[in-house]
Short mmCIF file of C-alpha atoms in Angstrom, two decimals:
data_model
loop_
_atom_site.label_atom_id
_atom_site.label_comp_id
_atom_site.label_asym_id
_atom_site.label_seq_id
_atom_site.Cartn_x
_atom_site.Cartn_y
_atom_site.Cartn_z
CA UNK A 1 2.05 36.34 -10.13
CA UNK A 2 -0.26 33.65 -8.77
CA UNK A 3 -0.32 31.89 -12.15
CA UNK A 4 3.47 31.85 -12.48
CA UNK A 5 3.88 30.78 -8.83
CA UNK A 6 1.60 27.78 -9.35
CA UNK A 7 3.33 26.85 -12.62
CA UNK A 8 6.75 27.11 -10.98
CA UNK A 9 5.62 24.85 -8.13
CA UNK A 10 4.30 22.27 -10.60
CA UNK A 11 7.61 22.33 -12.48
CA UNK A 12 9.55 21.78 -9.25
CA UNK A 13 7.32 18.82 -8.36
CA UNK A 14 7.89 17.31 -11.80
CA UNK A 15 11.66 17.77 -11.53
CA UNK A 16 11.65 16.15 -8.07
CA UNK A 17 9.62 13.17 -9.35
CA UNK A 18 11.91 12.70 -12.36
CA UNK A 19 14.97 12.86 -10.08
CA UNK A 20 13.56 10.22 -7.76
CA UNK A 21 12.70 8.01 -10.73
CA UNK A 22 16.19 8.44 -12.18
CA UNK A 23 17.81 7.44 -8.87
CA UNK A 24 15.63 4.36 -8.60
CA UNK A 25 16.38 3.31 -12.17
CA UNK A 26 20.09 3.75 -11.59
CA UNK A 27 20.00 1.54 -8.50
CA UNK A 28 17.73 -1.24 -9.73
CA UNK A 29 18.25 -1.32 -13.51
CA UNK A 30 21.03 -3.87 -13.13
CA UNK A 31 18.53 -6.29 -11.63
CA UNK A 32 16.15 -5.77 -14.55
CA UNK A 33 13.28 -4.75 -12.28
CA UNK A 34 10.57 -2.24 -13.08
CA UNK A 35 10.53 0.73 -10.71
CA UNK A 36 7.47 2.71 -9.67
CA UNK A 37 7.95 5.95 -7.72
CA UNK A 38 5.01 6.31 -5.33
CA UNK A 39 4.17 9.65 -3.74
CA UNK A 40 2.46 9.67 -0.34
CA UNK A 41 -1.23 10.21 0.26
CA UNK A 42 -1.50 12.35 3.36
CA UNK A 43 -4.92 13.45 4.60
CA UNK A 44 -5.60 15.76 7.51
CA UNK A 45 -9.23 14.74 7.25
CA UNK A 46 -8.60 11.13 8.13
CA UNK A 47 -11.76 9.24 8.89
CA UNK A 48 -12.03 5.55 9.75
CA UNK A 49 -13.34 3.34 6.97
CA UNK A 50 -16.58 1.45 7.42
CA UNK A 51 -14.63 -1.66 8.32
CA UNK A 52 -12.74 0.18 11.06
CA UNK A 53 -15.96 1.72 12.34
CA UNK A 54 -17.61 -1.70 12.46
CA UNK A 55 -14.66 -3.13 14.37
CA UNK A 56 -14.81 -0.30 16.91
CA UNK A 57 -18.54 -0.79 17.37
CA UNK A 58 -18.03 -4.48 17.99
CA UNK A 59 -15.42 -3.78 20.67
CA UNK A 60 -17.88 -1.42 22.38
CA UNK A 61 -20.63 -4.04 22.33
CA UNK A 62 -22.63 -2.31 19.58
CA UNK A 63 -23.86 -4.41 16.70
CA UNK A 64 -22.42 -2.94 13.49
CA UNK A 65 -24.71 -2.38 10.52
CA UNK A 66 -22.61 -4.71 8.36
CA UNK A 67 -19.85 -7.25 8.76
CA UNK A 68 -16.66 -6.55 6.76
CA UNK A 69 -17.64 -6.14 3.10
CA UNK A 70 -21.23 -7.34 3.41
CA UNK A 71 -23.55 -4.42 2.83
CA UNK A 72 -27.08 -4.69 4.19
CA UNK A 73 -28.78 -4.15 0.84
CA UNK A 74 -26.40 -6.20 -1.33
CA UNK A 75 -23.73 -8.48 0.18
CA UNK A 76 -21.96 -8.70 -3.20
CA UNK A 77 -21.03 -5.00 -3.16
CA UNK A 78 -17.52 -4.09 -2.01
CA UNK A 79 -16.83 -0.74 -0.27
CA UNK A 80 -14.00 1.46 -1.49
CA UNK A 81 -10.70 -0.05 -0.36
CA UNK A 82 -8.62 3.12 -0.66
CA UNK A 83 -7.22 3.85 2.82
CA UNK A 84 -7.21 7.28 4.51
CA UNK A 85 -10.43 8.36 2.84
CA UNK A 86 -14.00 7.72 3.90
CA UNK A 87 -15.11 7.14 0.33
CA UNK A 88 -18.84 6.31 0.00
CA UNK A 89 -18.33 4.35 -3.23
CA UNK A 90 -19.18 0.66 -3.41
CA UNK A 91 -19.40 -1.77 -6.29
CA UNK A 92 -18.58 -5.25 -7.53
CA UNK A 93 -15.07 -6.74 -7.57
CA UNK A 94 -14.86 -6.36 -11.34
CA UNK A 95 -14.91 -2.55 -11.15
CA UNK A 96 -12.75 -1.97 -8.06
CA UNK A 97 -9.61 -1.39 -10.13
CA UNK A 98 -11.38 1.12 -12.38
CA UNK A 99 -12.62 3.05 -9.34
CA UNK A 100 -9.19 3.15 -7.70
CA UNK A 101 -7.50 4.35 -10.88
CA UNK A 102 -10.07 6.92 -11.97
CA UNK A 103 -11.19 8.35 -8.63
CA UNK A 104 -8.10 8.01 -6.45
CA UNK A 105 -5.48 8.18 -9.24
CA UNK A 106 -3.69 5.03 -8.11
CA UNK A 107 -1.04 3.88 -10.58
CA UNK A 108 -0.85 0.35 -11.94
CA UNK A 109 2.39 -1.44 -12.81
CA UNK A 110 2.80 -4.76 -14.60
CA UNK A 111 5.58 -7.28 -14.12
CA UNK A 112 6.55 -10.39 -12.21
CA UNK A 113 9.00 -8.42 -10.03
CA UNK A 114 8.83 -4.69 -9.40
CA UNK A 115 10.35 -2.14 -7.06
CA UNK A 116 8.00 0.04 -5.01
CA UNK A 117 9.84 3.30 -4.21
CA UNK A 118 7.98 5.25 -1.51
CA UNK A 119 9.04 8.90 -1.21
CA UNK A 120 8.86 11.40 1.68
CA UNK A 121 8.96 8.87 4.51
CA UNK A 122 9.34 11.72 7.00
CA UNK A 123 5.74 12.91 6.65
CA UNK A 124 3.63 12.59 9.84
CA UNK A 125 1.16 9.76 10.29
CA UNK A 126 -1.29 8.77 9.00
CA UNK A 127 0.21 8.53 5.50
CA UNK A 128 -0.25 5.89 2.81
CA UNK A 129 1.69 4.84 -0.28
CA UNK A 130 -0.48 2.77 -2.63
CA UNK A 131 -0.02 1.02 -5.96
CA UNK A 132 -1.81 -1.66 -7.99
CA UNK A 133 0.44 -4.51 -9.11
CA UNK A 134 -0.80 -6.44 -12.15
CA UNK A 135 0.73 -9.91 -12.31
CA UNK A 136 -0.20 -13.48 -13.28
CA UNK A 137 -3.55 -12.38 -14.66
CA UNK A 138 -4.66 -10.72 -11.42
CA UNK A 139 -4.40 -7.34 -9.71
CA UNK A 140 -2.93 -6.82 -6.26
CA UNK A 141 -3.17 -3.75 -4.06
CA UNK A 142 0.04 -2.91 -2.20
CA UNK A 143 -0.42 -0.60 0.77
CA UNK A 144 2.43 0.91 2.78
CA UNK A 145 1.09 2.85 5.75
CA UNK A 146 2.74 5.03 8.33
CA UNK A 147 0.58 4.91 11.43
CA UNK A 148 0.89 5.48 15.14
CA UNK A 149 -0.16 2.21 16.71
CA UNK A 150 1.02 3.70 20.01
CA UNK A 151 0.93 7.45 20.56
CA UNK A 152 4.21 9.10 19.63
CA UNK A 153 5.63 5.90 18.09
CA UNK A 154 4.87 5.73 14.34
CA UNK A 155 5.40 2.45 12.53
CA UNK A 156 5.34 1.37 8.90
CA UNK A 157 3.03 -1.44 7.77
CA UNK A 158 3.25 -3.02 4.30
CA UNK A 159 0.74 -5.57 3.01
CA UNK A 160 -0.46 -7.03 -0.28
CA UNK A 161 -4.17 -7.56 -0.96
CA UNK A 162 -5.56 -9.51 -3.91
CA UNK A 163 -8.42 -7.77 -5.70
CA UNK A 164 -10.37 -11.00 -5.70
CA UNK A 165 -11.91 -13.59 -3.40
CA UNK A 166 -10.19 -15.31 -0.43
CA UNK A 167 -10.16 -18.57 -2.40
CA UNK A 168 -8.26 -16.90 -5.22
CA UNK A 169 -5.88 -15.22 -2.77
CA UNK A 170 -4.86 -18.59 -1.33
CA UNK A 171 -3.34 -19.51 -4.69
CA UNK A 172 -0.59 -16.89 -4.43
CA UNK A 173 2.45 -16.04 -2.36
CA UNK A 174 3.92 -12.56 -2.23
CA UNK A 175 7.35 -11.42 -1.09
CA UNK A 176 8.38 -7.98 0.14
CA UNK A 177 12.12 -7.40 0.40
CA UNK A 178 14.28 -4.54 1.65
CA UNK A 179 17.95 -4.62 0.70
CA UNK A 180 20.45 -1.86 1.44
CA UNK A 181 23.93 -1.43 2.92
CA UNK A 182 24.54 -5.19 3.29
CA UNK A 183 21.27 -5.59 5.18
CA UNK A 184 18.31 -7.62 3.99
CA UNK A 185 14.81 -7.93 5.41
CA UNK A 186 12.23 -10.20 3.79
CA UNK A 187 8.57 -10.89 4.44
CA UNK A 188 6.78 -13.71 2.64
CA UNK A 189 3.12 -14.60 3.08
CA UNK A 190 -0.17 -15.43 1.39
CA UNK A 191 -1.98 -12.24 0.33
CA UNK A 192 -5.29 -11.38 1.91
CA UNK A 193 -8.41 -10.75 -0.14
CA UNK A 194 -9.54 -7.18 -0.75
CA UNK A 195 -12.87 -8.32 0.70
CA UNK A 196 -11.13 -8.10 4.05
CA UNK A 197 -10.27 -4.74 5.58
CA UNK A 198 -6.81 -3.29 5.12
CA UNK A 199 -7.27 -1.73 8.55
CA UNK A 200 -7.88 -5.16 10.09
CA UNK A 201 -4.77 -6.64 8.49
CA UNK A 202 -2.65 -3.79 9.87
CA UNK A 203 -4.28 -3.99 13.31
CA UNK A 204 -3.58 -7.74 13.46
CA UNK A 205 0.04 -7.17 12.43
CA UNK A 206 -0.26 -9.78 9.67
CA UNK A 207 2.11 -7.85 7.41
CA UNK A 208 5.62 -6.43 7.22
CA UNK A 209 6.06 -4.12 10.21
CA UNK A 210 8.92 -1.64 10.58
CA UNK A 211 9.59 0.76 13.41
CA UNK A 212 11.04 4.17 12.56
CA UNK A 213 14.67 3.29 13.28
CA UNK A 214 14.49 0.10 11.20
CA UNK A 215 12.86 1.96 8.30
CA UNK A 216 15.67 4.53 8.40
CA UNK A 217 18.29 1.79 8.04
CA UNK A 218 16.79 0.81 4.69
CA UNK A 219 15.79 4.27 3.45
CA UNK A 220 17.81 6.52 1.17
CA UNK A 221 17.30 10.29 1.49
CA UNK A 222 13.77 9.82 2.76
CA UNK A 223 12.76 7.15 0.20
CA UNK A 224 12.16 3.48 0.91
CA UNK A 225 12.58 0.88 -1.86
CA UNK A 226 10.60 -2.35 -1.48
CA UNK A 227 11.13 -5.21 -3.91
CA UNK A 228 7.91 -7.07 -4.72
CA UNK A 229 7.56 -10.55 -6.18
CA UNK A 230 4.40 -12.64 -6.59
CA UNK A 231 4.29 -16.36 -7.34
CA UNK A 232 1.57 -18.97 -7.58
CA UNK A 233 1.56 -21.31 -4.62
CA UNK A 234 -0.77 -23.61 -2.69
CA UNK A 235 1.44 -23.59 0.36
CA UNK A 236 0.50 -21.20 3.14
CA UNK A 237 3.62 -19.81 4.77
CA UNK A 238 4.58 -16.64 6.54
CA UNK A 239 8.06 -15.64 7.53
CA UNK A 240 10.18 -12.65 8.33
CA UNK A 241 13.92 -13.01 8.23
CA UNK A 242 16.81 -10.64 8.42
#
């Protein structure tokens, strides 16, 4: 009975995923955009990352053991950038993508313009939706996080991080766009380097920020579709328009 129950649950999950993918394809196929259905990563064992811990120590007047990505023994090593998990892994930039794909099972999608379809938006915070976007010869980490910045008031934060150096990140511009029911919301900015903390970017609010009511306006049956486009640019600009 246990075996058949587990198999039946797996089949239901597969059917649900295929249904979500079919809906997304039906909506966005006319635009010729690739669609990636992203399931949430929800952890009840949430622990602050080393960057977040260092920031908290600084606010309390305690000198942190390292600053951002600079480890004491080797400043060239990068800590794991996967949010919601206190992963002890660290390595060089060249192997970050391999670690994220193999250890944390993060999908990678290629294309100049894609659609990021986040499912199950109703789950309690903290929850993350993560994907790697391969474009223009580089890899970008897109993180959508549901987090309570103020107790009892969850918000959604979406940001794009280049898996590369800050100098390389300055050569690109990314655009996140929500479009539904004759409403459009767009955020355009220069991506941050993965050498910076995702937690810091979200805390600073240097990303697309949605409150719950605004997210519901653009969601469809608990799923939120975000159009993503990346271009090469030397101009540093940041805008949000509706």
